[in-house]
Amino acid sequence: MKNVAVVGSQWGDEGKGKIVDWLSSEADVVVRFQGGHNAGHTLVIDKKVFKLRLLPSGIVRKGKMSILGNGVVIDPWALLSEIDEIKKQGVDVTPENFMISEAASLILPFHQEMDEIREDAAGKGKIGTTRRGIGPCYEDKVGRRSIRVMDLRSESNLDNRLENVLQHHNAIRKGLNKKVFEKSTLKKELLKIAPELLKFAQPVWLKLDQFSNARKRILFEGAQGILLDVDHGTYPFVTSSNTVPAMAATGSGIGPDKINYVLGITKAYTTRVGSGPFPTELNNEIGESLGIRGKEFGTVTARKRRCGWFDGVLVRQTIKISGIHGIALTKLDVLDELEEIKMCISYDLNGKKIDYLPAASEDQFNIKPIYKTFPGWMSKTQGIRNFKDLPDNAKKYIHALEDFIGAKISSVSTSPERDDTILVEDPFNN
């Protein structure tokens, strides 16, 4: 029995939803451990499309327990709305198959407004956030003033906690000439939805310990990608949480020794949403064609993704940082029509050749990619489910990629459909 953590090895949008759904058929428990409703997953099951934002991917499968850990920040109104939406698609969401950590912090309306105010004021320095209040909520969590799920159980406690957090936010809002938030109004709105939220609240760390002792298979589902990690990503153009697999332990309340296999989801090319450095970005017809063939639009925001060649330097670096055991390579079929394919193998920084992403933002914007070129296969790989059936040039590209990044390719995805996957190594049974 192995527990598996799934993370994105690039800037997110690598196709984690499909892979997590595919793995969840073998898992008993699926846990989200960081992020909020800023990171979506699209699942395609029997041609039925599910667009998830907060709910773990396991929710669409019967007999699975889905969990939001303490590392997730939860917009309670967005969560309840998402539950209503998915129920209309025939999916049950009850305390028997879904739970929320009682220690998770809540995103409140003033968090979203502060997100919008900051982005609008940033001008060219915009981070490119989804404006959903994720960052400001994490700031309150670190500042020890956030409202947590458990605070909804006591009206007097909620009153005290709101007094504390609004003292901070209203002072800032006054300075910005914005209307202050009334505690009584917000308290009333929270108490109204408290029963619906609290019925899912549990001491998740204790439940996970019980699941582990019962030898249940646990799948830890990461959001976004490692290059958006607040410590290890392209700072400051990052998210507000740690997206590395180590966060699976911290953000759910389970020991790191219980995470046995780390699977890195990796796109066969590179995409990025929002602002920030992107060394291999293609602002040309090839980049445009990758976006069209790959349907590169965000699940949550519908924003168009920036597209470029596969950056082997970045993925090799995220593998080393994260302890990734195997790679699930996605969207190989998007490259089918290209005569040649390039992979970044090093950078040029002001005339100096380097083989890693420098930490300084200025350097990240100035590096130039150095490529190795591969012949394309110019034939269809979509729907292929056996490695030996791939075109020879596709096999050569995959093997070259595998050798360069230093991690085994455990699977290859050849379409959005769940079954169109070439399995090389099963993370749960390796």
CSV table of C-alpha atoms in Angstrom, one decimal:
chain,number,residue,atom,x,y,z
A,1,MET,CA,0.0,0.0,0.0
A,2,LYS,CA,1.3,3.4,-1.0
A,3,ASN,CA,0.0,6.9,-0.5
A,4,VAL,CA,0.7,9.3,-3.5
A,5,ALA,CA,1.1,13.0,-3.8
A,6,VAL,CA,0.3,14.6,-7.1
A,7,VAL,CA,1.8,18.0,-8.0
A,8,GLY,CA,2.3,20.1,-11.1
A,9,SER,CA,6.0,20.4,-12.1
A,10,GLN,CA,5.5,23.6,-14.1
A,11,TRP,CA,3.3,26.7,-13.7
A,12,GLY,CA,0.1,24.7,-13.2
A,13,ASP,CA,-2.5,23.7,-15.8
A,14,GLU,CA,-0.5,20.6,-16.6
A,15,GLY,CA,-3.6,18.4,-16.7
A,16,LYS,CA,-3.7,17.3,-13.1
A,17,GLY,CA,-7.4,16.9,-13.1
A,18,LYS,CA,-7.4,14.0,-15.5
A,19,ILE,CA,-4.5,12.2,-13.8
A,20,VAL,CA,-5.9,12.6,-10.3
A,21,ASP,CA,-9.3,11.3,-11.5
A,22,TRP,CA,-7.5,8.4,-13.1
A,23,LEU,CA,-5.6,7.6,-9.9
A,24,SER,CA,-8.6,8.2,-7.7
A,25,SER,CA,-10.1,5.0,-9.1
A,26,GLU,CA,-7.4,3.2,-7.0
A,27,ALA,CA,-7.5,5.5,-4.0
A,28,ASP,CA,-9.8,5.4,-1.0
A,29,VAL,CA,-9.3,9.0,0.1
A,30,VAL,CA,-8.5,12.2,-2.0
A,31,VAL,CA,-7.1,15.2,-0.1
A,32,ARG,CA,-6.5,18.8,-1.3
A,33,PHE,CA,-3.8,20.4,0.8
A,34,GLN,CA,-3.2,24.0,-0.4
A,35,GLY,CA,-4.6,26.8,-2.6
A,36,GLY,CA,-8.2,27.8,-2.9
A,37,HIS,CA,-10.8,28.3,-5.6
A,38,ASN,CA,-8.2,30.0,-7.8
A,39,ALA,CA,-7.0,26.7,-9.3
A,40,GLY,CA,-9.5,24.6,-11.3
A,41,HIS,CA,-9.5,21.0,-12.5
A,42,THR,CA,-11.4,19.8,-15.5
A,43,LEU,CA,-12.4,16.2,-15.6
A,44,VAL,CA,-13.9,14.4,-18.6
A,45,ILE,CA,-15.7,11.2,-17.7
A,46,ASP,CA,-17.7,9.4,-20.3
A,47,LYS,CA,-17.8,12.6,-22.3
A,48,LYS,CA,-19.3,14.4,-19.3
A,49,VAL,CA,-17.3,17.5,-18.2
A,50,PHE,CA,-16.9,18.4,-14.6
A,51,LYS,CA,-15.2,21.7,-13.7
A,52,LEU,CA,-14.0,21.7,-10.1
A,53,ARG,CA,-12.5,24.6,-8.2
A,54,LEU,CA,-12.4,23.7,-4.6
A,55,LEU,CA,-13.8,20.2,-4.4
A,56,PRO,CA,-11.2,17.4,-4.7
A,57,SER,CA,-11.3,15.4,-7.9
A,58,GLY,CA,-12.3,12.3,-6.0
A,59,ILE,CA,-15.8,13.7,-5.3
A,60,VAL,CA,-17.1,12.6,-8.7
A,61,ARG,CA,-16.4,8.9,-7.8
A,62,LYS,CA,-18.6,6.8,-5.6
A,63,GLY,CA,-17.2,5.3,-2.5
A,64,LYS,CA,-14.3,7.8,-2.1
A,65,MET,CA,-13.7,10.2,0.8
A,66,SER,CA,-12.8,13.7,-0.4
A,67,ILE,CA,-11.1,16.2,2.0
A,68,LEU,CA,-10.1,19.8,2.1
A,69,GLY,CA,-7.1,20.0,4.5
A,70,ASN,CA,-6.0,22.8,6.8
A,71,GLY,CA,-3.7,24.2,4.2
A,72,VAL,CA,-6.6,25.1,1.9
A,73,VAL,CA,-8.2,28.5,2.1
A,74,ILE,CA,-12.0,28.3,1.7
A,75,ASP,CA,-14.4,30.8,0.3
A,76,PRO,CA,-17.5,29.3,2.0
A,77,TRP,CA,-20.0,30.8,-0.4
A,78,ALA,CA,-18.0,29.6,-3.4
A,79,LEU,CA,-17.7,26.1,-1.9
A,80,LEU,CA,-21.5,25.8,-1.2
A,81,SER,CA,-22.2,27.1,-4.7
A,82,GLU,CA,-19.9,24.6,-6.2
A,83,ILE,CA,-21.5,21.8,-4.2
A,84,ASP,CA,-24.9,22.9,-5.6
A,85,GLU,CA,-23.6,22.9,-9.1
A,86,ILE,CA,-22.1,19.5,-9.0
A,87,LYS,CA,-25.2,18.0,-7.3
A,88,LYS,CA,-27.1,19.2,-10.4
A,89,GLN,CA,-24.8,17.0,-12.4
A,90,GLY,CA,-25.8,14.0,-10.3
A,91,VAL,CA,-22.9,13.9,-7.8
A,92,ASP,CA,-23.7,13.4,-4.1
A,93,VAL,CA,-21.9,15.6,-1.6
A,94,THR,CA,-22.6,14.5,2.0
A,95,PRO,CA,-20.6,14.2,5.2
A,96,GLU,CA,-20.2,10.6,4.3
A,97,ASN,CA,-18.0,11.4,1.3
A,98,PHE,CA,-16.7,14.9,2.0
A,99,MET,CA,-15.0,16.7,4.9
A,100,ILE,CA,-13.3,20.0,5.7
A,101,SER,CA,-10.6,20.6,8.2
A,102,GLU,CA,-12.0,22.6,11.1
A,103,ALA,CA,-8.6,24.4,11.1
A,104,ALA,CA,-8.9,25.7,7.5
A,105,SER,CA,-9.0,29.5,7.1
A,106,LEU,CA,-12.0,31.2,5.4
A,107,ILE,CA,-11.8,33.7,2.5
A,108,LEU,CA,-14.2,36.6,3.3
A,109,PRO,CA,-15.5,39.4,1.1
A,110,PHE,CA,-12.9,41.9,2.2
A,111,HIS,CA,-10.1,39.5,1.1
A,112,GLN,CA,-11.4,39.5,-2.5
A,113,GLU,CA,-11.8,43.2,-2.5
A,114,MET,CA,-8.3,43.7,-1.3
A,115,ASP,CA,-7.0,41.4,-4.0
A,116,GLU,CA,-8.8,43.5,-6.6
A,117,ILE,CA,-7.6,46.8,-5.1
A,118,ARG,CA,-3.9,45.7,-5.1
A,119,GLU,CA,-4.0,44.3,-8.7
A,120,ASP,CA,-5.7,47.4,-10.1
A,121,ALA,CA,-3.1,49.7,-8.3
A,122,ALA,CA,-0.1,47.6,-9.5
A,123,GLY,CA,-0.2,48.7,-13.1
A,124,LYS,CA,2.7,47.0,-15.0
A,125,GLY,CA,3.7,45.2,-11.8
A,126,LYS,CA,0.6,43.1,-11.7
A,127,ILE,CA,1.1,39.6,-10.4
A,128,GLY,CA,-1.8,38.2,-12.4
A,129,THR,CA,-3.8,36.9,-9.5
A,130,THR,CA,-7.3,35.4,-10.0
A,131,ARG,CA,-8.6,38.2,-7.7
A,132,ARG,CA,-10.4,35.7,-5.5
A,133,GLY,CA,-8.9,36.8,-2.2
A,134,ILE,CA,-6.4,33.9,-1.8
A,135,GLY,CA,-3.3,36.0,-1.0
A,136,PRO,CA,-5.0,38.3,1.5
A,137,CYS,CA,-6.5,35.3,3.3
A,138,TYR,CA,-3.1,33.6,3.6
A,139,GLU,CA,-1.7,36.9,4.9
A,140,ASP,CA,-4.4,36.9,7.7
A,141,LYS,CA,-3.6,33.3,8.5
A,142,VAL,CA,0.1,34.1,8.9
A,143,GLY,CA,-0.8,37.2,10.8
A,144,ARG,CA,-2.8,35.1,13.3
A,145,ARG,CA,-6.1,36.9,12.6
A,146,SER,CA,-7.9,34.7,10.2
A,147,ILE,CA,-11.4,33.3,10.7
A,148,ARG,CA,-11.2,29.5,10.7
A,149,VAL,CA,-14.0,27.0,10.1
A,150,MET,CA,-14.1,26.1,13.8
A,151,ASP,CA,-14.8,29.7,14.7
A,152,LEU,CA,-18.3,29.4,13.2
A,153,ARG,CA,-19.3,27.0,16.1
A,154,SER,CA,-19.5,29.8,18.7
A,155,GLU,CA,-21.2,33.1,18.1
A,156,SER,CA,-19.2,34.8,20.9
A,157,ASN,CA,-15.9,33.5,19.5
A,158,LEU,CA,-16.8,34.5,16.0
A,159,ASP,CA,-17.6,38.0,17.3
A,160,ASN,CA,-14.2,38.3,18.9
A,161,ARG,CA,-12.4,36.9,15.9
A,162,LEU,CA,-14.2,39.3,13.5
A,163,GLU,CA,-13.4,42.2,15.8
A,164,ASN,CA,-9.7,41.3,15.5
A,165,VAL,CA,-9.5,40.9,11.7
A,166,LEU,CA,-11.7,43.9,10.9
A,167,GLN,CA,-9.6,46.1,13.1
A,168,HIS,CA,-6.7,45.4,10.7
A,169,HIS,CA,-8.6,45.5,7.4
A,170,ASN,CA,-10.8,48.5,8.1
A,171,ALA,CA,-7.8,50.5,9.1
A,172,ILE,CA,-6.3,49.8,5.6
A,173,ARG,CA,-9.6,50.5,3.9
A,174,LYS,CA,-9.9,53.9,5.6
A,175,GLY,CA,-6.5,54.8,4.4
A,176,LEU,CA,-7.5,53.8,0.8
A,177,ASN,CA,-10.8,55.8,1.1
A,178,LYS,CA,-12.8,52.6,0.9
A,179,LYS,CA,-16.0,51.8,2.7
A,180,VAL,CA,-15.4,49.9,6.0
A,181,PHE,CA,-17.0,46.5,6.7
A,182,GLU,CA,-19.6,46.3,9.3
A,183,LYS,CA,-19.0,43.4,11.8
A,184,SER,CA,-22.7,42.8,12.5
A,185,THR,CA,-23.5,42.4,8.8
A,186,LEU,CA,-20.6,40.0,8.1
A,187,LYS,CA,-21.3,38.0,11.3
A,188,LYS,CA,-25.0,37.6,10.3
A,189,GLU,CA,-24.0,36.3,6.8
A,190,LEU,CA,-21.5,33.8,8.3
A,191,LEU,CA,-23.9,32.5,10.9
A,192,LYS,CA,-26.5,32.0,8.2
A,193,ILE,CA,-24.3,29.6,6.3
A,194,ALA,CA,-22.5,28.1,9.3
A,195,PRO,CA,-24.7,25.0,9.7
A,196,GLU,CA,-24.2,24.0,6.0
A,197,LEU,CA,-20.4,24.4,6.4
A,198,LEU,CA,-20.0,22.9,9.9
A,199,LYS,CA,-21.7,19.6,8.9
A,200,PHE,CA,-18.6,18.8,6.9
A,201,ALA,CA,-16.1,20.0,9.5
A,202,GLN,CA,-13.8,17.5,11.1
A,203,PRO,CA,-10.4,17.1,12.8
A,204,VAL,CA,-8.9,16.0,9.5
A,205,TRP,CA,-5.5,15.1,10.9
A,206,LEU,CA,-7.2,12.6,13.2
A,207,LYS,CA,-9.3,11.2,10.4
A,208,LEU,CA,-6.2,10.8,8.2
A,209,ASP,CA,-4.4,9.0,10.9
A,210,GLN,CA,-7.4,6.6,11.2
A,211,PHE,CA,-7.5,6.1,7.5
A,212,SER,CA,-3.7,5.4,7.4
A,213,ASN,CA,-4.0,2.9,10.3
A,214,ALA,CA,-6.7,1.2,8.4
A,215,ARG,CA,-4.4,1.0,5.4
A,216,LYS,CA,-6.6,3.1,3.2
A,217,ARG,CA,-4.9,4.5,0.0
A,218,ILE,CA,-4.6,8.2,0.2
A,219,LEU,CA,-4.1,10.5,-2.8
A,220,PHE,CA,-2.9,14.1,-2.1
A,221,GLU,CA,-4.0,16.4,-4.8
A,222,GLY,CA,-1.9,19.6,-5.4
A,223,ALA,CA,-3.2,22.7,-7.0
A,224,GLN,CA,-1.2,25.0,-9.4
A,225,GLY,CA,2.4,24.1,-10.0
A,226,ILE,CA,5.8,24.1,-8.3
A,227,LEU,CA,7.0,27.2,-10.3
A,228,LEU,CA,4.2,29.1,-8.5
A,229,ASP,CA,5.4,28.0,-5.0
A,230,VAL,CA,5.9,31.1,-2.8
A,231,ASP,CA,9.4,29.9,-1.8
A,232,HIS,CA,10.6,28.1,-4.9
A,233,GLY,CA,8.7,29.7,-7.8
A,234,THR,CA,9.3,32.7,-10.0
A,235,TYR,CA,8.9,35.1,-7.0
A,236,PRO,CA,7.1,37.5,-6.8
A,237,PHE,CA,5.0,36.2,-9.7
A,238,VAL,CA,3.8,33.2,-7.6
A,239,THR,CA,0.8,32.1,-5.6
A,240,SER,CA,0.5,32.6,-1.8
A,241,SER,CA,1.1,29.0,-0.7
A,242,ASN,CA,3.6,26.3,-0.9
A,243,THR,CA,2.8,24.1,-3.9
A,244,VAL,CA,5.7,21.6,-3.3
A,245,PRO,CA,4.7,18.0,-2.2
A,246,ALA,CA,6.1,18.6,1.2
A,247,MET,CA,3.0,20.8,1.8
A,248,ALA,CA,0.9,17.7,1.4
A,249,ALA,CA,2.0,16.7,5.0
A,250,THR,CA,1.8,20.2,6.4
A,251,GLY,CA,-1.5,21.1,4.7
A,252,SER,CA,-3.3,18.0,5.8
A,253,GLY,CA,-1.9,17.1,9.1
A,254,ILE,CA,-0.2,13.8,8.3
A,255,GLY,CA,3.5,12.9,8.7
A,256,PRO,CA,5.8,13.1,5.7
A,257,ASP,CA,6.7,9.5,6.2
A,258,LYS,CA,3.2,8.6,5.1
A,259,ILE,CA,3.7,10.0,1.6
A,260,ASN,CA,5.4,7.2,-0.4
A,261,TYR,CA,5.4,8.4,-4.0
A,262,VAL,CA,5.4,11.8,-5.6
A,263,LEU,CA,4.0,12.1,-9.1
A,264,GLY,CA,4.8,15.2,-11.1
A,265,ILE,CA,2.3,16.1,-13.8
A,266,THR,CA,4.3,17.6,-16.7
A,267,LYS,CA,3.0,19.0,-20.0
A,268,ALA,CA,4.9,18.1,-23.1
A,269,TYR,CA,5.3,21.8,-23.8
A,270,THR,CA,5.0,24.7,-21.4
A,271,THR,CA,2.2,27.1,-20.5
A,272,ARG,CA,1.7,29.9,-18.1
A,273,VAL,CA,-1.3,32.1,-17.0
A,274,GLY,CA,-0.8,35.7,-15.8
A,275,SER,CA,2.3,37.8,-15.5
A,276,GLY,CA,5.9,36.7,-14.8
A,277,PRO,CA,9.0,35.4,-16.6
A,278,PHE,CA,8.6,32.7,-19.2
A,279,PRO,CA,12.0,31.9,-20.9
A,280,THR,CA,10.6,29.6,-23.7
A,281,GLU,CA,7.5,31.6,-24.5
A,282,LEU,CA,6.5,31.6,-28.2
A,283,ASN,CA,4.9,34.8,-29.3
A,284,ASN,CA,4.4,33.5,-32.9
A,285,GLU,CA,2.3,31.1,-35.0
A,286,ILE,CA,3.7,28.0,-33.2
A,287,GLY,CA,2.8,29.4,-29.8
A,288,GLU,CA,-0.7,30.3,-31.1
A,289,SER,CA,-1.2,26.8,-32.6
A,290,LEU,CA,-0.2,25.1,-29.3
A,291,GLY,CA,-2.8,27.2,-27.6
A,292,ILE,CA,-5.5,26.3,-30.1
A,293,ARG,CA,-4.7,22.6,-30.3
A,294,GLY,CA,-4.2,22.3,-26.5
A,295,LYS,CA,-7.4,24.4,-25.7
A,296,GLU,CA,-5.2,26.5,-23.4
A,297,PHE,CA,-7.8,28.5,-21.4
A,298,GLY,CA,-8.0,28.5,-17.6
A,299,THR,CA,-10.7,26.4,-16.0
A,300,VAL,CA,-11.5,29.0,-13.4
A,301,THR,CA,-10.9,32.3,-15.2
A,302,ALA,CA,-11.1,31.3,-18.9
A,303,ARG,CA,-7.9,33.4,-19.4
A,304,LYS,CA,-5.8,32.5,-22.4
A,305,ARG,CA,-2.6,30.7,-21.4
A,306,ARG,CA,0.8,31.7,-22.7
A,307,CYS,CA,2.5,28.9,-24.6
A,308,GLY,CA,6.1,27.8,-25.3
A,309,TRP,CA,8.6,25.0,-25.8
A,310,PHE,CA,9.3,22.4,-23.1
A,311,ASP,CA,11.7,23.9,-20.5
A,312,GLY,CA,13.8,21.0,-19.4
A,313,VAL,CA,15.9,23.2,-17.1
A,314,LEU,CA,12.9,24.3,-15.1
A,315,VAL,CA,11.4,20.8,-14.8
A,316,ARG,CA,14.7,19.3,-13.8
A,317,GLN,CA,14.9,21.9,-11.1
A,318,THR,CA,11.4,21.3,-9.8
A,319,ILE,CA,12.1,17.6,-9.7
A,320,LYS,CA,15.1,18.1,-7.5
A,321,ILE,CA,13.3,20.6,-5.2
A,322,SER,CA,10.2,18.3,-4.8
A,323,GLY,CA,11.6,14.8,-4.7
A,324,ILE,CA,9.4,13.7,-7.6
A,325,HIS,CA,9.7,10.0,-8.3
A,326,GLY,CA,7.9,9.8,-11.6
A,327,ILE,CA,6.4,12.1,-14.3
A,328,ALA,CA,3.0,11.9,-15.9
A,329,LEU,CA,3.6,13.4,-19.3
A,330,THR,CA,0.4,15.1,-20.7
A,331,LYS,CA,-0.8,16.6,-24.0
A,332,LEU,CA,1.7,14.8,-26.1
A,333,ASP,CA,-0.9,14.8,-28.9
A,334,VAL,CA,-0.8,18.6,-29.1
A,335,LEU,CA,2.6,18.3,-30.7
A,336,ASP,CA,1.5,15.9,-33.5
A,337,GLU,CA,1.5,18.4,-36.4
A,338,LEU,CA,4.9,20.1,-35.7
A,339,GLU,CA,7.8,19.5,-38.1
A,340,GLU,CA,10.3,20.1,-35.4
A,341,ILE,CA,10.1,20.3,-31.6
A,342,LYS,CA,12.5,22.1,-29.3
A,343,MET,CA,13.5,21.6,-25.7
A,344,CYS,CA,15.4,24.1,-23.5
A,345,ILE,CA,18.5,22.5,-22.1
A,346,SER,CA,20.3,25.6,-20.6
A,347,TYR,CA,20.1,29.4,-20.5
A,348,ASP,CA,22.2,32.3,-21.6
A,349,LEU,CA,22.4,35.0,-18.9
A,350,ASN,CA,24.3,38.1,-20.2
A,351,GLY,CA,26.7,35.9,-22.2
A,352,LYS,CA,27.1,33.3,-19.4
A,353,LYS,CA,25.7,29.8,-19.8
A,354,ILE,CA,23.8,28.5,-16.8
A,355,ASP,CA,21.9,25.3,-16.1
A,356,TYR,CA,19.3,26.5,-13.5
A,357,LEU,CA,16.7,29.2,-13.0
A,358,PRO,CA,18.3,32.2,-11.1
A,359,ALA,CA,16.5,33.4,-8.1
A,360,ALA,CA,16.5,37.1,-9.0
A,361,SER,CA,13.4,38.2,-10.9
A,362,GLU,CA,15.5,40.6,-13.1
A,363,ASP,CA,17.7,37.7,-14.2
A,364,GLN,CA,14.6,35.4,-14.8
A,365,PHE,CA,13.3,38.0,-17.3
A,366,ASN,CA,16.7,38.4,-19.0
A,367,ILE,CA,17.7,34.7,-19.5
A,368,LYS,CA,17.6,33.4,-23.0
A,369,PRO,CA,16.8,29.7,-23.7
A,370,ILE,CA,19.3,27.4,-25.4
A,371,TYR,CA,17.5,24.7,-27.3
A,372,LYS,CA,18.0,21.2,-28.5
A,373,THR,CA,15.9,20.4,-31.6
A,374,PHE,CA,14.1,17.2,-32.3
A,375,PRO,CA,12.3,16.1,-35.5
A,376,GLY,CA,8.5,16.0,-35.2
A,377,TRP,CA,6.5,12.9,-35.9
A,378,MET,CA,3.8,14.5,-38.0
A,379,SER,CA,1.3,11.8,-37.3
A,380,LYS,CA,-1.6,11.2,-34.9
A,381,THR,CA,-0.8,10.1,-31.3
A,382,GLN,CA,-4.3,11.0,-30.0
A,383,GLY,CA,-5.9,8.1,-28.3
A,384,ILE,CA,-2.9,5.8,-28.4
A,385,ARG,CA,-2.8,3.6,-25.2
A,386,ASN,CA,0.3,1.5,-25.8
A,387,PHE,CA,3.9,2.9,-25.8
A,388,LYS,CA,5.0,0.7,-28.6
A,389,ASP,CA,2.3,2.1,-30.9
A,390,LEU,CA,3.7,5.7,-30.6
A,391,PRO,CA,5.6,7.1,-33.7
A,392,ASP,CA,9.4,6.5,-33.4
A,393,ASN,CA,10.1,10.3,-33.2
A,394,ALA,CA,7.6,10.6,-30.4
A,395,LYS,CA,9.4,7.8,-28.5
A,396,LYS,CA,12.8,9.5,-29.0
A,397,TYR,CA,11.4,12.8,-27.7
A,398,ILE,CA,10.0,11.2,-24.6
A,399,HIS,CA,13.2,9.3,-23.9
A,400,ALA,CA,15.3,12.4,-24.4
A,401,LEU,CA,13.1,14.4,-22.1
A,402,GLU,CA,13.2,11.6,-19.5
A,403,ASP,CA,17.0,11.4,-19.6
A,404,PHE,CA,17.5,15.2,-19.3
A,405,ILE,CA,15.1,15.9,-16.4
A,406,GLY,CA,16.4,12.8,-14.5
A,407,ALA,CA,13.0,11.3,-13.6
A,408,LYS,CA,11.1,8.3,-15.0
A,409,ILE,CA,8.1,8.9,-17.3
A,410,SER,CA,5.5,6.9,-15.4
A,411,SER,CA,2.6,7.6,-17.9
A,412,VAL,CA,1.9,9.4,-21.1
A,413,SER,CA,-1.5,11.1,-21.8
A,414,THR,CA,-2.6,11.3,-25.4
A,415,SER,CA,-6.0,13.0,-25.0
A,416,PRO,CA,-8.3,14.6,-22.3
A,417,GLU,CA,-10.2,11.3,-22.1
A,418,ARG,CA,-9.3,9.3,-18.9
A,419,ASP,CA,-8.6,6.0,-20.7
A,420,ASP,CA,-6.3,7.6,-23.3
A,421,THR,CA,-3.3,7.0,-21.0
A,422,ILE,CA,-0.2,4.9,-21.5
A,423,LEU,CA,0.7,3.5,-18.1
A,424,VAL,CA,4.4,2.7,-17.6
A,425,GLU,CA,4.5,2.6,-13.8
A,426,ASP,CA,1.6,2.6,-11.3
A,427,PRO,CA,2.4,5.0,-8.5
A,428,PHE,CA,0.2,3.1,-6.0
A,429,ASN,CA,1.8,-0.3,-6.8
A,430,ASN,CA,5.3,0.5,-7.8
